[in-house]
Tab-separated table of C-alpha atoms in Angstrom:
chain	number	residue	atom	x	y	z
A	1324	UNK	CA	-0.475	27.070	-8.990
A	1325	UNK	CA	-2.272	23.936	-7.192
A	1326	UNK	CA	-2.333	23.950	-3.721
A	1327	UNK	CA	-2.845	20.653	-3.090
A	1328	UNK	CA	-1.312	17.047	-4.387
A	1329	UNK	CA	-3.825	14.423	-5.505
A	1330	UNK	CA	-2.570	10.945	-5.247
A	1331	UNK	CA	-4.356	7.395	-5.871
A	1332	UNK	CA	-3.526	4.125	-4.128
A	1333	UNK	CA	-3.938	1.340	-6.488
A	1334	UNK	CA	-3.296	-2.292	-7.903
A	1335	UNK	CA	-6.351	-4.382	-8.965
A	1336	UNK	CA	-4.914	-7.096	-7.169
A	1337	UNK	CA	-6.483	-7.196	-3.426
A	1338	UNK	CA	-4.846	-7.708	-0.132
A	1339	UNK	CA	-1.833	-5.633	-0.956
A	1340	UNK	CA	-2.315	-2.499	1.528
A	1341	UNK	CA	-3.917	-0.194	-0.365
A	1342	UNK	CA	-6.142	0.474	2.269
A	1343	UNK	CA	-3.816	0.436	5.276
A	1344	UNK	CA	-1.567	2.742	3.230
A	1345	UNK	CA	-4.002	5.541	2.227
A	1346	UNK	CA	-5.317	5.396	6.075
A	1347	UNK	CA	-1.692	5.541	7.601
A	1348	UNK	CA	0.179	7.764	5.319
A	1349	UNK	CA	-2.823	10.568	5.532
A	1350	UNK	CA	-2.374	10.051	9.657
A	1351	UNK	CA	1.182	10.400	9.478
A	1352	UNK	CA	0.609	13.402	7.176
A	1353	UNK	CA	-2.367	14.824	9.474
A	1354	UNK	CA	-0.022	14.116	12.287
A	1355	UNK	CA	2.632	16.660	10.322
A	1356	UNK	CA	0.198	19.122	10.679
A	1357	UNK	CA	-0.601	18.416	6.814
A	1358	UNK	CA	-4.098	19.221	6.378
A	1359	UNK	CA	-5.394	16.052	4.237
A	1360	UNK	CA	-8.768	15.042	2.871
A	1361	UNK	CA	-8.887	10.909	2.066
A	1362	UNK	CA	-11.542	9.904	-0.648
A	1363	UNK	CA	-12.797	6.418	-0.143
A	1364	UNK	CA	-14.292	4.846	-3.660
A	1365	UNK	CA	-14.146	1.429	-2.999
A	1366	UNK	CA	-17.193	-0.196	-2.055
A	1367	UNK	CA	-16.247	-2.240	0.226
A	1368	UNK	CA	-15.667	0.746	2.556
A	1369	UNK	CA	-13.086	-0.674	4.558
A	1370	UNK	CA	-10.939	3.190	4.868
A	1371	UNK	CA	-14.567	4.421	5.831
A	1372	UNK	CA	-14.938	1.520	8.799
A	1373	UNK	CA	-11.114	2.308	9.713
A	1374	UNK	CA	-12.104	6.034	10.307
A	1375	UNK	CA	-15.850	5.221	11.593
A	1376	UNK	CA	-17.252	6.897	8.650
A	1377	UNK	CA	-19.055	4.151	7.557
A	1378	UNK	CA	-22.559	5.064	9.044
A	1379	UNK	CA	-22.871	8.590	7.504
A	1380	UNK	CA	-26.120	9.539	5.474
A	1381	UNK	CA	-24.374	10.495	2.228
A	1382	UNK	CA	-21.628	8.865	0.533
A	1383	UNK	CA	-19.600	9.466	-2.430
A	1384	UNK	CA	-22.058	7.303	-4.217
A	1385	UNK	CA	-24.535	9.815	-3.739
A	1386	UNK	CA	-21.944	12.321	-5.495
A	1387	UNK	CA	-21.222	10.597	-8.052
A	1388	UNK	CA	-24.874	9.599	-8.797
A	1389	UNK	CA	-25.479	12.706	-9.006
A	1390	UNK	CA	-27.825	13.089	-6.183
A	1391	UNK	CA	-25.583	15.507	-4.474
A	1392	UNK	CA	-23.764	17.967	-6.283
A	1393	UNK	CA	-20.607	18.248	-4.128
A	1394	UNK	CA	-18.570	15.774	-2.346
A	1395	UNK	CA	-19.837	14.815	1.414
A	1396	UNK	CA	-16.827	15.376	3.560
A	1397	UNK	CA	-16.442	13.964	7.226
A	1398	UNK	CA	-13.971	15.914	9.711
A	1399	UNK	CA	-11.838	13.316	11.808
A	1400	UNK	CA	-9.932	15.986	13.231
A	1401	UNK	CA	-8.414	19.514	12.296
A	1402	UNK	CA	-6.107	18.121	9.258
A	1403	UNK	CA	-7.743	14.703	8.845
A	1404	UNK	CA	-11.172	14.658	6.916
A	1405	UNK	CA	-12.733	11.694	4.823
A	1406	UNK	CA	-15.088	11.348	2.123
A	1407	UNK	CA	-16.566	7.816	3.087
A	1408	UNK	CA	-17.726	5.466	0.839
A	1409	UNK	CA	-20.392	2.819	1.014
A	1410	UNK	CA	-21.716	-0.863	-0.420
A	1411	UNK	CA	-24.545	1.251	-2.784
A	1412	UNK	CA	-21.484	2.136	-4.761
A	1413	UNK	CA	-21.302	-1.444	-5.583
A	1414	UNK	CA	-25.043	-0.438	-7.215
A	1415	UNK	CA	-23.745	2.420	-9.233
A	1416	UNK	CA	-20.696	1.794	-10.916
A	1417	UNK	CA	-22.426	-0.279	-13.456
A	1418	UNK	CA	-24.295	2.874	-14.370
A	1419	UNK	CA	-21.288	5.309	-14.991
A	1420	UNK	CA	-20.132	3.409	-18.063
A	1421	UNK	CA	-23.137	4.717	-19.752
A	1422	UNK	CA	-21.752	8.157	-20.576
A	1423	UNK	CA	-17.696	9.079	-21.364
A	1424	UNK	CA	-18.408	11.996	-19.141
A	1425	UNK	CA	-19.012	10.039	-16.119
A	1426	UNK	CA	-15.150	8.981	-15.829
A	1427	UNK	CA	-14.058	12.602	-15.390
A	1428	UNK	CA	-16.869	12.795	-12.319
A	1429	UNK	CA	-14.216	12.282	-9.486
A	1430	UNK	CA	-11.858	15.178	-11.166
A	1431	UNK	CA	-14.846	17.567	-11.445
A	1432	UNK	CA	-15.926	16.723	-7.383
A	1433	UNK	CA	-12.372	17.398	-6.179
A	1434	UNK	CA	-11.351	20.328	-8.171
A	1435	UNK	CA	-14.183	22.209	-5.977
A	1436	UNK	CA	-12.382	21.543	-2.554
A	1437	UNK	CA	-8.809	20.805	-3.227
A	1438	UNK	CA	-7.756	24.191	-2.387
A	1439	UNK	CA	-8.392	23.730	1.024
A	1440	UNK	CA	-6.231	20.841	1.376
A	1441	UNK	CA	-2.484	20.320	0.932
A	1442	UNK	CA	-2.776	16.113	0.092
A	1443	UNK	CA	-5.848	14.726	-1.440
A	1444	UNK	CA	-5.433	10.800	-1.032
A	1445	UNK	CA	-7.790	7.933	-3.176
A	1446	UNK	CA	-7.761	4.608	-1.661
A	1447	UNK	CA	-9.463	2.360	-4.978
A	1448	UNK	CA	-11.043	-0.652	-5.357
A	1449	UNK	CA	-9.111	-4.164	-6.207
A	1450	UNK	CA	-9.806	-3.260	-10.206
A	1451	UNK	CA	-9.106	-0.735	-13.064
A	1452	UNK	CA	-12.589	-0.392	-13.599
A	1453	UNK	CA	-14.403	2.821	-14.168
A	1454	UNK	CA	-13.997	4.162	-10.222
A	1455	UNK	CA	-10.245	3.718	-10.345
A	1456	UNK	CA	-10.394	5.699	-13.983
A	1457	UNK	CA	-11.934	7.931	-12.286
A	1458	UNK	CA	-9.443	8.502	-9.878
A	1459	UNK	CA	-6.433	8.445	-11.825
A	1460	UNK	CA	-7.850	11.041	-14.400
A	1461	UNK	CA	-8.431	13.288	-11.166
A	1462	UNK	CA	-4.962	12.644	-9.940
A	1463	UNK	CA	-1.653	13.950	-9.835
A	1464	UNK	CA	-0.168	10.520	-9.309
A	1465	UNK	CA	-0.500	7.270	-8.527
A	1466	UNK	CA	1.080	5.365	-5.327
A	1467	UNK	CA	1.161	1.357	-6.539
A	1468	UNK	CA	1.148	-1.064	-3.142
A	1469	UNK	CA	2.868	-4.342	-4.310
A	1470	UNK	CA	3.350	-7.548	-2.055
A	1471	UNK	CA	6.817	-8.811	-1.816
A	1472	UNK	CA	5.899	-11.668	-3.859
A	1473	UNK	CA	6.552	-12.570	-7.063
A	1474	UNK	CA	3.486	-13.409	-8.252
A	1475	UNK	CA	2.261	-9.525	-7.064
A	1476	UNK	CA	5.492	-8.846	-9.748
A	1477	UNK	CA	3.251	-9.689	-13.022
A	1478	UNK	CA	0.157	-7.949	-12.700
A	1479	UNK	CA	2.564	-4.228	-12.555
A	1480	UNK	CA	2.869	-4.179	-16.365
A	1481	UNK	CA	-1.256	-4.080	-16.316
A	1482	UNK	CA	-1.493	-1.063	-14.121
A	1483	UNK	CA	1.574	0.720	-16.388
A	1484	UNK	CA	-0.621	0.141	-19.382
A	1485	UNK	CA	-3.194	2.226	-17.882
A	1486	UNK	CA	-1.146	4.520	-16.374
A	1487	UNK	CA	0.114	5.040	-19.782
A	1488	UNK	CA	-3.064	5.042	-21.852
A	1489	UNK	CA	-4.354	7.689	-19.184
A	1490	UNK	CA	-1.516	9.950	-19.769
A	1491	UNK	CA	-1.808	9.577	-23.090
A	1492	UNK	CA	-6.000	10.467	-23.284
A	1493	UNK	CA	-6.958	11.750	-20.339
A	1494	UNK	CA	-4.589	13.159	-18.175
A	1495	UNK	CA	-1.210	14.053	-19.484
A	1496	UNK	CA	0.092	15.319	-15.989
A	1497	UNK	CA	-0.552	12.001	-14.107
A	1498	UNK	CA	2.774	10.638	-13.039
A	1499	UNK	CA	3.874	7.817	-10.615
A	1500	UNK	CA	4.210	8.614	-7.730
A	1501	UNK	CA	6.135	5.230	-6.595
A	1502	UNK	CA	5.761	1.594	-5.765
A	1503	UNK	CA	5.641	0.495	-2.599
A	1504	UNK	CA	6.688	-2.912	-1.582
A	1505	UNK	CA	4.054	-4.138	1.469
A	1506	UNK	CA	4.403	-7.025	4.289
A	1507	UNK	CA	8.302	-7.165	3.910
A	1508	UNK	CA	10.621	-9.197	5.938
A	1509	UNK	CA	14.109	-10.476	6.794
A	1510	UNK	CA	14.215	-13.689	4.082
A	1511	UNK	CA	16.132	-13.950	0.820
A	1512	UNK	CA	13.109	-14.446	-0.996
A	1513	UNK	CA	11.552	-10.793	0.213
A	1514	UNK	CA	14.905	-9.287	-0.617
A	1515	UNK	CA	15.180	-10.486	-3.896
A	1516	UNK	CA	12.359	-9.575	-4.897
A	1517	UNK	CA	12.564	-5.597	-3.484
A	1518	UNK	CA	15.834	-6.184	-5.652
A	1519	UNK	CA	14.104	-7.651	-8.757
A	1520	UNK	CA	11.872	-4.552	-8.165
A	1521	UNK	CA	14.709	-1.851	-7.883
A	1522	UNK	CA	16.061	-3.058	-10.768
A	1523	UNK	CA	12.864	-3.321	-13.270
A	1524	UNK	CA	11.403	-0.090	-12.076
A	1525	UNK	CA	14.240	2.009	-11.511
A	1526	UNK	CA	13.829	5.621	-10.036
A	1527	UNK	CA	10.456	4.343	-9.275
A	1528	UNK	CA	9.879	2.230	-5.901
A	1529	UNK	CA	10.071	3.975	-2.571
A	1530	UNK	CA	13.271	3.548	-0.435
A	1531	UNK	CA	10.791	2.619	2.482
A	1532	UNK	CA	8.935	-0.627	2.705
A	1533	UNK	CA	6.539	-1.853	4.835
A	1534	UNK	CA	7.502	-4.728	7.180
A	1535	UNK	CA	5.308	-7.480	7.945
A	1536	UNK	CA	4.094	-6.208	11.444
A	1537	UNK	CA	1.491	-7.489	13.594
A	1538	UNK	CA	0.106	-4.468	14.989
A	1539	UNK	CA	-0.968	-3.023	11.584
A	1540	UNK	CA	-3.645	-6.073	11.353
A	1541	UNK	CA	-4.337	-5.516	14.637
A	1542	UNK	CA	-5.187	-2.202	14.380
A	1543	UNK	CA	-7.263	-2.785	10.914
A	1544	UNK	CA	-9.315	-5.426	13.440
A	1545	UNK	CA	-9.780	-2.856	16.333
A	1546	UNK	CA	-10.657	0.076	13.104
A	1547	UNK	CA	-7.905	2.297	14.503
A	1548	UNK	CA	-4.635	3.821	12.269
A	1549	UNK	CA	-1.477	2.356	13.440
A	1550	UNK	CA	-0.282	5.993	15.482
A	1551	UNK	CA	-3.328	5.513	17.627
A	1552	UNK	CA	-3.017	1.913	18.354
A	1553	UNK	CA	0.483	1.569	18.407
A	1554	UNK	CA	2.679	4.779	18.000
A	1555	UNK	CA	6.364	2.558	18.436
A	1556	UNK	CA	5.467	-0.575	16.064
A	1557	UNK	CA	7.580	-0.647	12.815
A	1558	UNK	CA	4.203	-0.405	11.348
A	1559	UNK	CA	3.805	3.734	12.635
A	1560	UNK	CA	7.494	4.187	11.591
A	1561	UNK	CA	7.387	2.762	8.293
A	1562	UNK	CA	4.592	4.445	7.522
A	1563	UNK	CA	6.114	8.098	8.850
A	1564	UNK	CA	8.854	7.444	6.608
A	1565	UNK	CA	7.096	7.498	3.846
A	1566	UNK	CA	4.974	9.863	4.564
A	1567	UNK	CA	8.163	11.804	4.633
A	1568	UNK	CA	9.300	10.593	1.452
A	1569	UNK	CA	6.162	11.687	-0.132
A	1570	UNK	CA	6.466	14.935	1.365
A	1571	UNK	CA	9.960	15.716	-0.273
């Protein structure tokens, strides 16, 4: 039986929390005593700068460019350890389309360390390009950020497509995980749209949202998780309820 739960945070549209969620949800986890490795393969690197990982030697480009044969792991603390990412990933993505057995590099990587962790999390790139393949064919599920706009509505039936043609393929196991509605608030247009949401996807969107909250961009400015910089903000409770969401 698998020890550990492999999740990937993705939409390929940017700027809905994908980042901020993978970071806070493995704190809160970490936090729980939850021992939790995050994988950062976007190459922008923000998860990596959020953690201060972003000025190690090797990267997970260097993994999966083969250069390395194993993934280069970076202990935060006891429970919280990253595998940081970098811009030179940027440089070899293009490459990886060159062989089919390049989008199964990820899976191959983490099934040589996921034993020693209970929650593997994948914070992905704003696409559903090869990296984010990569992820969801290594995955156990996938956790979808959405805005609480509508226009953030009509991208959703993209990602289910590959979801679907994934599970279909590739990796028959990979489930969702759950949609979670990002930078919420107290207006009828927010609200109707967590509705709209409820209703299209049902069973599938997370009974916690995250409210619009201050602090959380404050704390992505000062590259801090929302526990240290501010452990009462709405941001560190929204974010331990799901982590114990996730955990049920």
């Amino acid at each position: 039986m698998r020890s550990s739960r492999i999740i990937t945070v993705s939409n390929h549209k940017g700027g809905t929390g994908k980042t901020t969620s993978t970071l806070n949800v493995g704190k809160a986890l970490s936090n729980s005593d939850v021992k939790c490795l995050l994988v950062d393969i976007d190459s922008q690197a923000n998860l990596s700068q959020s953690l201060r990982a972003d000025e190690e030697v090797m990267t997970i480009a260097d993994a999966l460019s083969r250069k390395i044969d194993h993934l280069p792991i970076k202990v935060i603390d006891d429970f919280l350890h990253i595998v940081p990412a970098s811009l030179e990933l940027s440089s070899v993505e293009p490459g990886l389309y060159s062989n089919f057995t390049n989008y199964f590099l990820l899976k191959q990587l983490l099934d040589k360390v996921r034993d020693n962790y209970d929650f593997i999390i994948i914070d992905c790139p704003p696409s559903l390009g090869i990296l984010t393949q990569n992820a969801l064919i290594a995955s156990d599920s996938i956790l979808i950020t959405v805005q609480s706009q509508f226009l953030s509505l009509k991208g959703l039936n993209t990602i289910y497509n590959l979801v679907q043609t994934i599970q279909e393929k590739l990796n028959p196991t990979l489930k969702v995980e759950g949609l979670l509605l990002t930078q919420t608030n107290n207006t009828r247009l927010s609200k109707d749209i967590v509705s709209s949401l409820k209703k299209s996807f049902q069973g599938k969107v997370f009974s916690t949202t995250i409210r619009q909250n201050i602090s959380l961009a404050e704390a992505s400015a000062s590259r801090q998780d929302i526990f240290s910089y501010k452990p009462n903000s709405y941001g560190a409770i929204d974010y331990m309820n799901l982590a114990k969401e996730i955990l049920l």
